[in-house]
């Protein structure tokens, strides 16, 4: 199992390398000039060109790309902000707790609310509870997160005055952002849980468990749910990535100083090192989350763990035979 984890960690290197190349290429060909954004439209062409040379923006694409990859992967340096003149890594690390707090809280909401909704829908198929849960799921995948965020602010902050509309502080500042960001994930979780549970509860061993006289609660939570967890865990992992991506919009709406708003402001200011560093950092976090999901697979499903162990034993036998 450890060899598999190390192998997956090594596979993250080409993945992050690809992300770095793609985001650098997008930023290189993106309209707009950072030198003009810094000096303003009133600057003379000579001053702008001198600033471009100072910032290294006049060099060819391949030269700048290789320098950026060398800087990131060999020196672990995400560069320096054009406008703030501060290391991008320090800016990301300062803002990381806000973004991860929102993402983790959203993931918990997705699991705690979405999973029971899906189980309820599956156990009351075609009934009122099933249709209600699926209407909630349909709304979740249909309503844009930024629109829902603004409606929540209008209702709970402007009209009722119950919750703060923006900023950071206590847990009350995270309620509206997390609801707006997690709604789509709750919907996806409910739909996948319903689908997985419907497939499992029709199995023969579930009929046998009921025939033995087990309570419906034991049948659902001790027999059906553990065997339906693999697709559900996949949705949780993908949902975590969606939560991280959603913070780009949510943090801007609620003025939360996280990585999302940090990146959005950098896009508006043509501060390309921050944009590239933010995307690369979120890509690394999502890769680690998917690795964690694969490891959880092995502990939830003994067949997957046996497959990993079988591959390792086969590798040892071949190595011993060749050696």
PDB file of C-alpha atoms in Angstrom:
ATOM      1  CA  UNK A   1       0.000   0.000   0.000  1.00  0.00           C
ATOM      2  CA  UNK A   2       2.858   2.355   0.811  1.00  0.00           C
ATOM      3  CA  UNK A   3       4.412   1.726  -2.575  1.00  0.00           C
ATOM      4  CA  UNK A   4       1.123   2.698  -4.198  1.00  0.00           C
ATOM      5  CA  UNK A   5       1.003   5.952  -2.206  1.00  0.00           C
ATOM      6  CA  UNK A   6       4.592   6.810  -3.154  1.00  0.00           C
ATOM      7  CA  UNK A   7       3.801   5.985  -6.787  1.00  0.00           C
ATOM      8  CA  UNK A   8       0.791   8.302  -6.744  1.00  0.00           C
ATOM      9  CA  UNK A   9       2.833  11.081  -5.156  1.00  0.00           C
ATOM     10  CA  UNK A  10       5.410  10.736  -7.925  1.00  0.00           C
ATOM     11  CA  UNK A  11       2.631  10.882 -10.517  1.00  0.00           C
ATOM     12  CA  UNK A  12       1.669  14.275  -9.087  1.00  0.00           C
ATOM     13  CA  UNK A  13       4.871  15.733 -10.525  1.00  0.00           C
ATOM     14  CA  UNK A  14       3.874  15.413 -14.222  1.00  0.00           C
ATOM     15  CA  UNK A  15       0.317  16.471 -13.337  1.00  0.00           C
ATOM     16  CA  UNK A  16       1.506  19.666 -11.684  1.00  0.00           C
ATOM     17  CA  UNK A  17       3.996  20.174 -14.502  1.00  0.00           C
ATOM     18  CA  UNK A  18       1.140  20.023 -17.002  1.00  0.00           C
ATOM     19  CA  UNK A  19      -0.932  22.459 -14.930  1.00  0.00           C
ATOM     20  CA  UNK A  20       2.013  24.859 -14.778  1.00  0.00           C
ATOM     21  CA  UNK A  21       2.565  24.729 -18.552  1.00  0.00           C
ATOM     22  CA  UNK A  22      -1.136  25.223 -19.332  1.00  0.00           C
ATOM     23  CA  UNK A  23      -1.684  28.154 -16.951  1.00  0.00           C
ATOM     24  CA  UNK A  24       1.567  29.838 -18.031  1.00  0.00           C
ATOM     25  CA  UNK A  25       0.548  29.513 -21.687  1.00  0.00           C
ATOM     26  CA  UNK A  26      -2.896  30.965 -20.978  1.00  0.00           C
ATOM     27  CA  UNK A  27      -1.401  33.902 -19.102  1.00  0.00           C
ATOM     28  CA  UNK A  28       1.204  34.474 -21.821  1.00  0.00           C
ATOM     29  CA  UNK A  29      -1.391  34.766 -24.593  1.00  0.00           C
ATOM     30  CA  UNK A  30      -3.993  36.498 -22.410  1.00  0.00           C
ATOM     31  CA  UNK A  31      -4.893  40.032 -23.613  1.00  0.00           C
ATOM     32  CA  UNK A  32      -3.524  42.887 -21.548  1.00  0.00           C
ATOM     33  CA  UNK A  33      -0.098  44.087 -20.525  1.00  0.00           C
ATOM     34  CA  UNK A  34       1.069  44.012 -16.865  1.00  0.00           C
ATOM     35  CA  UNK A  35       3.500  46.873 -17.541  1.00  0.00           C
ATOM     36  CA  UNK A  36       0.649  49.078 -18.796  1.00  0.00           C
ATOM     37  CA  UNK A  37      -1.512  48.067 -15.819  1.00  0.00           C
ATOM     38  CA  UNK A  38       1.267  49.082 -13.410  1.00  0.00           C
ATOM     39  CA  UNK A  39       2.225  52.395 -15.053  1.00  0.00           C
ATOM     40  CA  UNK A  40      -1.264  53.378 -16.206  1.00  0.00           C
ATOM     41  CA  UNK A  41      -2.591  54.381 -19.615  1.00  0.00           C
ATOM     42  CA  UNK A  42      -0.947  57.796 -19.368  1.00  0.00           C
ATOM     43  CA  UNK A  43       2.564  56.300 -19.480  1.00  0.00           C
ATOM     44  CA  UNK A  44       4.627  56.819 -22.633  1.00  0.00           C
ATOM     45  CA  UNK A  45       5.399  53.860 -24.919  1.00  0.00           C
ATOM     46  CA  UNK A  46       9.097  54.189 -24.029  1.00  0.00           C
ATOM     47  CA  UNK A  47       8.354  53.948 -20.315  1.00  0.00           C
ATOM     48  CA  UNK A  48       6.097  50.941 -20.859  1.00  0.00           C
ATOM     49  CA  UNK A  49       8.733  49.177 -22.958  1.00  0.00           C
ATOM     50  CA  UNK A  50      11.393  49.886 -20.323  1.00  0.00           C
ATOM     51  CA  UNK A  51       9.095  48.415 -17.666  1.00  0.00           C
ATOM     52  CA  UNK A  52       8.497  45.324 -19.799  1.00  0.00           C
ATOM     53  CA  UNK A  53      12.250  44.801 -20.123  1.00  0.00           C
ATOM     54  CA  UNK A  54      12.666  45.262 -16.376  1.00  0.00           C
ATOM     55  CA  UNK A  55       9.982  42.655 -15.668  1.00  0.00           C
ATOM     56  CA  UNK A  56      11.348  40.253 -18.290  1.00  0.00           C
ATOM     57  CA  UNK A  57       8.168  40.357 -20.376  1.00  0.00           C
ATOM     58  CA  UNK A  58      10.070  41.032 -23.602  1.00  0.00           C
ATOM     59  CA  UNK A  59      11.701  37.589 -23.691  1.00  0.00           C
ATOM     60  CA  UNK A  60      10.405  34.751 -25.934  1.00  0.00           C
ATOM     61  CA  UNK A  61       7.742  32.318 -24.765  1.00  0.00           C
ATOM     62  CA  UNK A  62       9.999  29.260 -24.416  1.00  0.00           C
ATOM     63  CA  UNK A  63      12.651  31.160 -22.470  1.00  0.00           C
ATOM     64  CA  UNK A  64      10.128  32.503 -19.972  1.00  0.00           C
ATOM     65  CA  UNK A  65       8.380  29.122 -19.681  1.00  0.00           C
ATOM     66  CA  UNK A  66      11.596  27.240 -18.914  1.00  0.00           C
ATOM     67  CA  UNK A  67      12.632  29.885 -16.397  1.00  0.00           C
ATOM     68  CA  UNK A  68       9.228  29.643 -14.692  1.00  0.00           C
ATOM     69  CA  UNK A  69       9.325  25.823 -14.521  1.00  0.00           C
ATOM     70  CA  UNK A  70      12.871  25.932 -13.161  1.00  0.00           C
ATOM     71  CA  UNK A  71      11.831  28.508 -10.568  1.00  0.00           C
ATOM     72  CA  UNK A  72       8.779  26.536  -9.417  1.00  0.00           C
ATOM     73  CA  UNK A  73       9.924  22.905  -9.518  1.00  0.00           C
ATOM     74  CA  UNK A  74      13.607  23.243  -8.698  1.00  0.00           C
ATOM     75  CA  UNK A  75      13.619  26.219  -6.348  1.00  0.00           C
ATOM     76  CA  UNK A  76      10.012  25.915  -5.040  1.00  0.00           C
ATOM     77  CA  UNK A  77       9.439  29.617  -5.675  1.00  0.00           C
ATOM     78  CA  UNK A  78       6.114  30.795  -7.116  1.00  0.00           C
ATOM     79  CA  UNK A  79       7.525  34.204  -8.003  1.00  0.00           C
ATOM     80  CA  UNK A  80       6.906  37.738  -6.824  1.00  0.00           C
ATOM     81  CA  UNK A  81       3.734  39.782  -7.226  1.00  0.00           C
ATOM     82  CA  UNK A  82       4.006  42.557  -9.841  1.00  0.00           C
ATOM     83  CA  UNK A  83       1.896  44.996  -7.825  1.00  0.00           C
ATOM     84  CA  UNK A  84       2.504  44.054  -4.195  1.00  0.00           C
ATOM     85  CA  UNK A  85       6.195  43.212  -4.692  1.00  0.00           C
ATOM     86  CA  UNK A  86       5.804  40.338  -2.216  1.00  0.00           C
ATOM     87  CA  UNK A  87       6.467  36.588  -2.641  1.00  0.00           C
ATOM     88  CA  UNK A  88       3.423  34.801  -4.007  1.00  0.00           C
ATOM     89  CA  UNK A  89       4.002  31.810  -1.712  1.00  0.00           C
ATOM     90  CA  UNK A  90       3.777  33.943   1.446  1.00  0.00           C
ATOM     91  CA  UNK A  91       0.568  35.557   0.157  1.00  0.00           C
ATOM     92  CA  UNK A  92      -0.979  32.142  -0.537  1.00  0.00           C
ATOM     93  CA  UNK A  93       0.059  30.681   2.822  1.00  0.00           C
ATOM     94  CA  UNK A  94      -1.407  33.705   4.626  1.00  0.00           C
ATOM     95  CA  UNK A  95      -4.753  33.267   2.861  1.00  0.00           C
ATOM     96  CA  UNK A  96      -4.827  29.461   2.824  1.00  0.00           C
ATOM     97  CA  UNK A  97      -6.593  29.025   6.224  1.00  0.00           C
ATOM     98  CA  UNK A  98      -9.641  31.017   5.043  1.00  0.00           C
ATOM     99  CA  UNK A  99      -9.987  29.017   1.831  1.00  0.00           C
ATOM    100  CA  UNK A 100      -9.442  25.624   3.466  1.00  0.00           C
ATOM    101  CA  UNK A 101     -11.898  26.502   6.254  1.00  0.00           C
ATOM    102  CA  UNK A 102     -14.626  27.211   3.706  1.00  0.00           C
ATOM    103  CA  UNK A 103     -13.780  24.110   1.656  1.00  0.00           C
ATOM    104  CA  UNK A 104     -13.740  21.763   4.677  1.00  0.00           C
ATOM    105  CA  UNK A 105     -16.981  23.174   6.120  1.00  0.00           C
ATOM    106  CA  UNK A 106     -18.630  22.844   2.705  1.00  0.00           C
ATOM    107  CA  UNK A 107     -17.463  19.249   2.434  1.00  0.00           C
ATOM    108  CA  UNK A 108     -18.925  18.471   5.861  1.00  0.00           C
ATOM    109  CA  UNK A 109     -22.238  20.034   4.816  1.00  0.00           C
ATOM    110  CA  UNK A 110     -22.182  17.966   1.641  1.00  0.00           C
ATOM    111  CA  UNK A 111     -21.677  14.742   3.595  1.00  0.00           C
ATOM    112  CA  UNK A 112     -23.959  15.485   6.558  1.00  0.00           C
ATOM    113  CA  UNK A 113     -26.878  16.809   4.479  1.00  0.00           C
ATOM    114  CA  UNK A 114     -26.448  15.209   1.044  1.00  0.00           C
ATOM    115  CA  UNK A 115     -25.957  11.614   2.212  1.00  0.00           C
ATOM    116  CA  UNK A 116     -29.108  11.409   4.411  1.00  0.00           C
ATOM    117  CA  UNK A 117     -31.105  13.071   1.627  1.00  0.00           C
ATOM    118  CA  UNK A 118     -29.963  10.410  -0.825  1.00  0.00           C
ATOM    119  CA  UNK A 119     -30.667   7.563   1.614  1.00  0.00           C
ATOM    120  CA  UNK A 120     -34.135   8.946   2.349  1.00  0.00           C
ATOM    121  CA  UNK A 121     -34.871   9.272  -1.374  1.00  0.00           C
ATOM    122  CA  UNK A 122     -33.728   5.691  -2.048  1.00  0.00           C
ATOM    123  CA  UNK A 123     -35.732   4.153   0.801  1.00  0.00           C
ATOM    124  CA  UNK A 124     -38.884   6.053  -0.240  1.00  0.00           C
ATOM    125  CA  UNK A 125     -38.555   5.593  -3.983  1.00  0.00           C
ATOM    126  CA  UNK A 126     -41.251   7.403  -6.001  1.00  0.00           C
ATOM    127  CA  UNK A 127     -42.771   8.701  -2.773  1.00  0.00           C
ATOM    128  CA  UNK A 128     -43.096  12.238  -1.462  1.00  0.00           C
ATOM    129  CA  UNK A 129     -39.710  12.150   0.310  1.00  0.00           C
ATOM    130  CA  UNK A 130     -37.995  10.921  -2.864  1.00  0.00           C
ATOM    131  CA  UNK A 131     -39.514  13.659  -5.010  1.00  0.00           C
ATOM    132  CA  UNK A 132     -38.760  16.349  -2.432  1.00  0.00           C
ATOM    133  CA  UNK A 133     -35.103  15.280  -2.175  1.00  0.00           C
ATOM    134  CA  UNK A 134     -34.732  15.166  -5.941  1.00  0.00           C
ATOM    135  CA  UNK A 135     -36.292  18.642  -6.310  1.00  0.00           C
ATOM    136  CA  UNK A 136     -33.698  19.936  -3.841  1.00  0.00           C
ATOM    137  CA  UNK A 137     -30.979  18.158  -5.842  1.00  0.00           C
ATOM    138  CA  UNK A 138     -32.273  19.603  -9.109  1.00  0.00           C
ATOM    139  CA  UNK A 139     -32.269  23.109  -7.658  1.00  0.00           C
ATOM    140  CA  UNK A 140     -28.754  22.555  -6.352  1.00  0.00           C
ATOM    141  CA  UNK A 141     -27.285  21.664  -9.735  1.00  0.00           C
ATOM    142  CA  UNK A 142     -29.274  24.393 -11.520  1.00  0.00           C
ATOM    143  CA  UNK A 143     -28.770  27.514  -9.387  1.00  0.00           C
ATOM    144  CA  UNK A 144     -25.458  29.351  -9.945  1.00  0.00           C
ATOM    145  CA  UNK A 145     -23.439  29.726  -6.757  1.00  0.00           C
ATOM    146  CA  UNK A 146     -22.849  33.478  -7.124  1.00  0.00           C
ATOM    147  CA  UNK A 147     -26.582  34.161  -7.611  1.00  0.00           C
ATOM    148  CA  UNK A 148     -27.487  32.053  -4.588  1.00  0.00           C
ATOM    149  CA  UNK A 149     -24.835  33.883  -2.555  1.00  0.00           C
ATOM    150  CA  UNK A 150     -26.306  37.285  -3.420  1.00  0.00           C
ATOM    151  CA  UNK A 151     -29.852  36.106  -2.647  1.00  0.00           C
ATOM    152  CA  UNK A 152     -28.729  34.782   0.741  1.00  0.00           C
ATOM    153  CA  UNK A 153     -27.093  38.130   1.517  1.00  0.00           C
ATOM    154  CA  UNK A 154     -30.275  40.007   0.559  1.00  0.00           C
ATOM    155  CA  UNK A 155     -32.453  37.760   2.721  1.00  0.00           C
ATOM    156  CA  UNK A 156     -30.413  36.963   5.827  1.00  0.00           C
ATOM    157  CA  UNK A 157     -28.212  40.071   5.997  1.00  0.00           C
ATOM    158  CA  UNK A 158     -30.112  42.954   4.414  1.00  0.00           C
ATOM    159  CA  UNK A 159     -33.726  42.000   5.169  1.00  0.00           C
ATOM    160  CA  UNK A 160     -33.480  39.957   8.395  1.00  0.00           C
ATOM    161  CA  UNK A 161     -30.124  41.180   9.718  1.00  0.00           C
ATOM    162  CA  UNK A 162     -29.297  37.765  11.184  1.00  0.00           C
ATOM    163  CA  UNK A 163     -25.875  37.191   9.634  1.00  0.00           C
ATOM    164  CA  UNK A 164     -22.976  39.429   8.503  1.00  0.00           C
ATOM    165  CA  UNK A 165     -22.929  40.090   4.735  1.00  0.00           C
ATOM    166  CA  UNK A 166     -19.153  40.087   4.258  1.00  0.00           C
ATOM    167  CA  UNK A 167     -15.768  39.875   5.946  1.00  0.00           C
ATOM    168  CA  UNK A 168     -14.222  37.351   8.319  1.00  0.00           C
ATOM    169  CA  UNK A 169     -14.518  36.760  12.040  1.00  0.00           C
ATOM    170  CA  UNK A 170     -16.395  34.135  14.033  1.00  0.00           C
ATOM    171  CA  UNK A 171     -18.218  31.097  12.687  1.00  0.00           C
ATOM    172  CA  UNK A 172     -21.235  33.276  11.773  1.00  0.00           C
ATOM    173  CA  UNK A 173     -19.183  34.824   8.950  1.00  0.00           C
ATOM    174  CA  UNK A 174     -18.833  31.414   7.272  1.00  0.00           C
ATOM    175  CA  UNK A 175     -22.487  30.344   7.342  1.00  0.00           C
ATOM    176  CA  UNK A 176     -23.701  32.122   4.188  1.00  0.00           C
ATOM    177  CA  UNK A 177     -20.531  31.478   2.118  1.00  0.00           C
ATOM    178  CA  UNK A 178     -20.579  27.781   3.002  1.00  0.00           C
ATOM    179  CA  UNK A 179     -24.283  27.351   2.207  1.00  0.00           C
ATOM    180  CA  UNK A 180     -23.869  29.068  -1.155  1.00  0.00           C
ATOM    181  CA  UNK A 181     -20.749  27.092  -2.018  1.00  0.00           C
ATOM    182  CA  UNK A 182     -21.983  23.713  -0.749  1.00  0.00           C
ATOM    183  CA  UNK A 183     -25.484  23.698  -2.265  1.00  0.00           C
ATOM    184  CA  UNK A 184     -24.383  22.166  -5.575  1.00  0.00           C
ATOM    185  CA  UNK A 185     -22.235  19.597  -3.759  1.00  0.00           C
ATOM    186  CA  UNK A 186     -25.153  18.610  -1.517  1.00  0.00           C
ATOM    187  CA  UNK A 187     -27.265  18.062  -4.623  1.00  0.00           C
ATOM    188  CA  UNK A 188     -24.630  15.886  -6.303  1.00  0.00           C
ATOM    189  CA  UNK A 189     -24.102  13.915  -3.102  1.00  0.00           C
ATOM    190  CA  UNK A 190     -27.838  13.276  -2.724  1.00  0.00           C
ATOM    191  CA  UNK A 191     -28.234  12.102  -6.318  1.00  0.00           C
ATOM    192  CA  UNK A 192     -25.233   9.762  -6.205  1.00  0.00           C
ATOM    193  CA  UNK A 193     -26.195   8.350  -2.804  1.00  0.00           C
ATOM    194  CA  UNK A 194     -29.716   7.669  -4.034  1.00  0.00           C
ATOM    195  CA  UNK A 195     -28.431   5.924  -7.158  1.00  0.00           C
ATOM    196  CA  UNK A 196     -25.904   3.797  -5.250  1.00  0.00           C
ATOM    197  CA  UNK A 197     -28.378   2.841  -2.515  1.00  0.00           C
ATOM    198  CA  UNK A 198     -31.073   1.861  -5.024  1.00  0.00           C
ATOM    199  CA  UNK A 199     -28.612  -0.468  -6.714  1.00  0.00           C
ATOM    200  CA  UNK A 200     -27.519  -2.044  -3.429  1.00  0.00           C
ATOM    201  CA  UNK A 201     -30.877  -2.464  -1.655  1.00  0.00           C
ATOM    202  CA  UNK A 202     -32.131  -4.615  -4.536  1.00  0.00           C
ATOM    203  CA  UNK A 203     -29.304  -7.110  -3.999  1.00  0.00           C
ATOM    204  CA  UNK A 204     -29.925 -10.646  -2.738  1.00  0.00           C
ATOM    205  CA  UNK A 205     -27.924 -10.233   0.469  1.00  0.00           C
ATOM    206  CA  UNK A 206     -30.145  -7.303   1.485  1.00  0.00           C
ATOM    207  CA  UNK A 207     -33.221  -9.502   0.997  1.00  0.00           C
ATOM    208  CA  UNK A 208     -31.502 -12.185   3.100  1.00  0.00           C
ATOM    209  CA  UNK A 209     -30.676  -9.668   5.857  1.00  0.00           C
ATOM    210  CA  UNK A 210     -34.319  -8.624   6.014  1.00  0.00           C
ATOM    211  CA  UNK A 211     -35.457 -12.239   6.006  1.00  0.00           C
ATOM    212  CA  UNK A 212     -33.269 -12.853   9.073  1.00  0.00           C
ATOM    213  CA  UNK A 213     -35.340 -10.293  10.939  1.00  0.00           C
ATOM    214  CA  UNK A 214     -32.802  -7.479  11.121  1.00  0.00           C
ATOM    215  CA  UNK A 215     -34.226  -4.027  11.716  1.00  0.00           C
ATOM    216  CA  UNK A 216     -34.465  -1.702   8.721  1.00  0.00           C
ATOM    217  CA  UNK A 217     -31.900   0.592  10.315  1.00  0.00           C
ATOM    218  CA  UNK A 218     -29.364  -2.239  10.604  1.00  0.00           C
ATOM    219  CA  UNK A 219     -30.070  -3.348   7.055  1.00  0.00           C
ATOM    220  CA  UNK A 220     -29.468   0.149   5.698  1.00  0.00           C
ATOM    221  CA  UNK A 221     -26.511   1.305   7.772  1.00  0.00           C
ATOM    222  CA  UNK A 222     -24.666  -1.987   8.435  1.00  0.00           C
ATOM    223  CA  UNK A 223     -25.199  -3.765   5.134  1.00  0.00           C
ATOM    224  CA  UNK A 224     -26.421  -1.465   2.362  1.00  0.00           C
ATOM    225  CA  UNK A 225     -24.516   1.769   3.003  1.00  0.00           C
ATOM    226  CA  UNK A 226     -21.007   0.229   3.401  1.00  0.00           C
ATOM    227  CA  UNK A 227     -21.401  -1.493   0.046  1.00  0.00           C
ATOM    228  CA  UNK A 228     -22.585   1.712  -1.623  1.00  0.00           C
ATOM    229  CA  UNK A 229     -19.750   3.872  -0.299  1.00  0.00           C
ATOM    230  CA  UNK A 230     -17.309   3.701  -3.232  1.00  0.00           C
ATOM    231  CA  UNK A 231     -19.293   5.979  -5.620  1.00  0.00           C
ATOM    232  CA  UNK A 232     -20.278   8.180  -2.675  1.00  0.00           C
ATOM    233  CA  UNK A 233     -16.635   8.679  -1.638  1.00  0.00           C
ATOM    234  CA  UNK A 234     -15.807   9.567  -5.245  1.00  0.00           C
ATOM    235  CA  UNK A 235     -18.424  12.317  -5.216  1.00  0.00           C
ATOM    236  CA  UNK A 236     -17.041  13.607  -1.900  1.00  0.00           C
ATOM    237  CA  UNK A 237     -13.541  13.837  -3.397  1.00  0.00           C
ATOM    238  CA  UNK A 238     -14.743  15.550  -6.548  1.00  0.00           C
ATOM    239  CA  UNK A 239     -16.939  17.798  -4.425  1.00  0.00           C
ATOM    240  CA  UNK A 240     -13.921  18.931  -2.424  1.00  0.00           C
ATOM    241  CA  UNK A 241     -12.292  20.030  -5.666  1.00  0.00           C
ATOM    242  CA  UNK A 242     -15.482  21.807  -6.657  1.00  0.00           C
ATOM    243  CA  UNK A 243     -15.568  23.561  -3.267  1.00  0.00           C
ATOM    244  CA  UNK A 244     -11.987  24.774  -3.753  1.00  0.00           C
ATOM    245  CA  UNK A 245     -12.827  26.074  -7.211  1.00  0.00           C
ATOM    246  CA  UNK A 246     -16.024  27.666  -5.965  1.00  0.00           C
ATOM    247  CA  UNK A 247     -14.132  29.752  -3.435  1.00  0.00           C
ATOM    248  CA  UNK A 248     -12.865  31.889  -6.327  1.00  0.00           C
ATOM    249  CA  UNK A 249     -16.380  33.285  -6.740  1.00  0.00           C
ATOM    250  CA  UNK A 250     -17.703  32.959  -3.196  1.00  0.00           C
ATOM    251  CA  UNK A 251     -14.769  34.746  -1.584  1.00  0.00           C
ATOM    252  CA  UNK A 252     -15.192  37.644  -3.991  1.00  0.00           C
ATOM    253  CA  UNK A 253     -18.906  37.945  -3.217  1.00  0.00           C
ATOM    254  CA  UNK A 254     -18.387  37.877   0.571  1.00  0.00           C
ATOM    255  CA  UNK A 255     -15.055  39.793   0.602  1.00  0.00           C
ATOM    256  CA  UNK A 256     -13.172  36.935   2.263  1.00  0.00           C
ATOM    257  CA  UNK A 257      -9.378  37.328   1.978  1.00  0.00           C
ATOM    258  CA  UNK A 258      -8.725  33.794   0.756  1.00  0.00           C
ATOM    259  CA  UNK A 259      -6.860  32.338  -2.201  1.00  0.00           C
ATOM    260  CA  UNK A 260      -9.931  32.696  -4.425  1.00  0.00           C
ATOM    261  CA  UNK A 261     -10.311  36.459  -3.997  1.00  0.00           C
ATOM    262  CA  UNK A 262      -6.508  36.787  -4.074  1.00  0.00           C
ATOM    263  CA  UNK A 263      -6.491  35.154  -7.518  1.00  0.00           C
ATOM    264  CA  UNK A 264      -9.523  37.072  -8.792  1.00  0.00           C
ATOM    265  CA  UNK A 265      -7.995  40.431  -7.895  1.00  0.00           C
ATOM    266  CA  UNK A 266      -4.758  39.348  -9.548  1.00  0.00           C
ATOM    267  CA  UNK A 267      -6.631  38.544 -12.785  1.00  0.00           C
ATOM    268  CA  UNK A 268      -8.156  42.028 -12.826  1.00  0.00           C
ATOM    269  CA  UNK A 269      -4.731  43.605 -12.199  1.00  0.00           C
ATOM    270  CA  UNK A 270      -2.860  41.377 -14.690  1.00  0.00           C
ATOM    271  CA  UNK A 271      -0.728  40.140 -11.784  1.00  0.00           C
ATOM    272  CA  UNK A 272       0.207  36.897 -13.527  1.00  0.00           C
ATOM    273  CA  UNK A 273       2.533  35.371 -10.873  1.00  0.00           C
ATOM    274  CA  UNK A 274      -0.332  35.345  -8.348  1.00  0.00           C
ATOM    275  CA  UNK A 275      -2.753  33.813 -10.862  1.00  0.00           C
ATOM    276  CA  UNK A 276      -0.327  31.056 -11.837  1.00  0.00           C
ATOM    277  CA  UNK A 277       0.692  30.412  -8.229  1.00  0.00           C
ATOM    278  CA  UNK A 278      -2.926  30.250  -7.019  1.00  0.00           C
ATOM    279  CA  UNK A 279      -3.999  27.822  -9.739  1.00  0.00           C
ATOM    280  CA  UNK A 280      -0.937  25.636  -9.205  1.00  0.00           C
ATOM    281  CA  UNK A 281      -1.466  25.567  -5.440  1.00  0.00           C
ATOM    282  CA  UNK A 282      -5.140  24.592  -5.760  1.00  0.00           C
ATOM    283  CA  UNK A 283      -4.158  21.921  -8.291  1.00  0.00           C
ATOM    284  CA  UNK A 284      -1.665  20.448  -5.820  1.00  0.00           C
ATOM    285  CA  UNK A 285      -4.266  20.423  -3.023  1.00  0.00           C
ATOM    286  CA  UNK A 286      -6.835  18.717  -5.264  1.00  0.00           C
ATOM    287  CA  UNK A 287      -4.276  16.072  -6.318  1.00  0.00           C
ATOM    288  CA  UNK A 288      -3.612  15.287  -2.648  1.00  0.00           C
ATOM    289  CA  UNK A 289      -7.361  15.025  -2.013  1.00  0.00           C
ATOM    290  CA  UNK A 290      -7.790  12.507  -4.830  1.00  0.00           C
ATOM    291  CA  UNK A 291      -4.859  10.510  -3.438  1.00  0.00           C
ATOM    292  CA  UNK A 292      -6.615  10.474  -0.055  1.00  0.00           C
ATOM    293  CA  UNK A 293      -9.812   9.285  -1.769  1.00  0.00           C
ATOM    294  CA  UNK A 294      -7.958   6.374  -3.384  1.00  0.00           C
ATOM    295  CA  UNK A 295      -6.439   5.403  -0.025  1.00  0.00           C
ATOM    296  CA  UNK A 296      -9.881   5.495   1.609  1.00  0.00           C
ATOM    297  CA  UNK A 297     -11.134   3.174  -1.148  1.00  0.00           C
ATOM    298  CA  UNK A 298      -8.700   0.505   0.037  1.00  0.00           C
ATOM    299  CA  UNK A 299      -9.928   0.704   3.633  1.00  0.00           C
ATOM    300  CA  UNK A 300     -13.608   0.776   2.714  1.00  0.00           C
ATOM    301  CA  UNK A 301     -13.483  -2.029   0.138  1.00  0.00           C
ATOM    302  CA  UNK A 302     -11.292  -5.025   1.126  1.00  0.00           C
ATOM    303  CA  UNK A 303     -11.229  -6.158  -2.521  1.00  0.00           C
ATOM    304  CA  UNK A 304      -9.296  -3.043  -3.562  1.00  0.00           C
ATOM    305  CA  UNK A 305      -6.827  -3.459  -0.699  1.00  0.00           C
ATOM    306  CA  UNK A 306      -6.340  -7.106  -1.637  1.00  0.00           C
ATOM    307  CA  UNK A 307      -5.719  -6.044  -5.230  1.00  0.00           C
ATOM    308  CA  UNK A 308      -2.948  -3.652  -4.138  1.00  0.00           C
ATOM    309  CA  UNK A 309      -1.396  -6.265  -1.873  1.00  0.00           C
ATOM    310  CA  UNK A 310      -1.664  -8.896  -4.607  1.00  0.00           C
ATOM    311  CA  UNK A 311       0.184  -6.649  -7.039  1.00  0.00           C
ATOM    312  CA  UNK A 312       2.954  -6.097  -4.485  1.00  0.00           C
ATOM    313  CA  UNK A 313       3.290  -9.848  -3.794  1.00  0.00           C
ATOM    314  CA  UNK A 314       3.400 -10.597  -7.523  1.00  0.00           C
ATOM    315  CA  UNK A 315       6.095  -7.955  -7.960  1.00  0.00           C
ATOM    316  CA  UNK A 316       8.158  -9.502  -5.126  1.00  0.00           C
ATOM    317  CA  UNK A 317       7.830 -12.990  -6.642  1.00  0.00           C
ATOM    318  CA  UNK A 318       8.992 -11.785 -10.069  1.00  0.00           C
ATOM    319  CA  UNK A 319      11.861  -9.877  -8.495  1.00  0.00           C
ATOM    320  CA  UNK A 320      12.901 -12.932  -6.511  1.00  0.00           C
ATOM    321  CA  UNK A 321      12.688 -15.187  -9.583  1.00  0.00           C
ATOM    322  CA  UNK A 322      14.780 -12.794 -11.669  1.00  0.00           C
ATOM    323  CA  UNK A 323      17.265 -12.173  -8.866  1.00  0.00           C
TER     324      UNK A 323
END
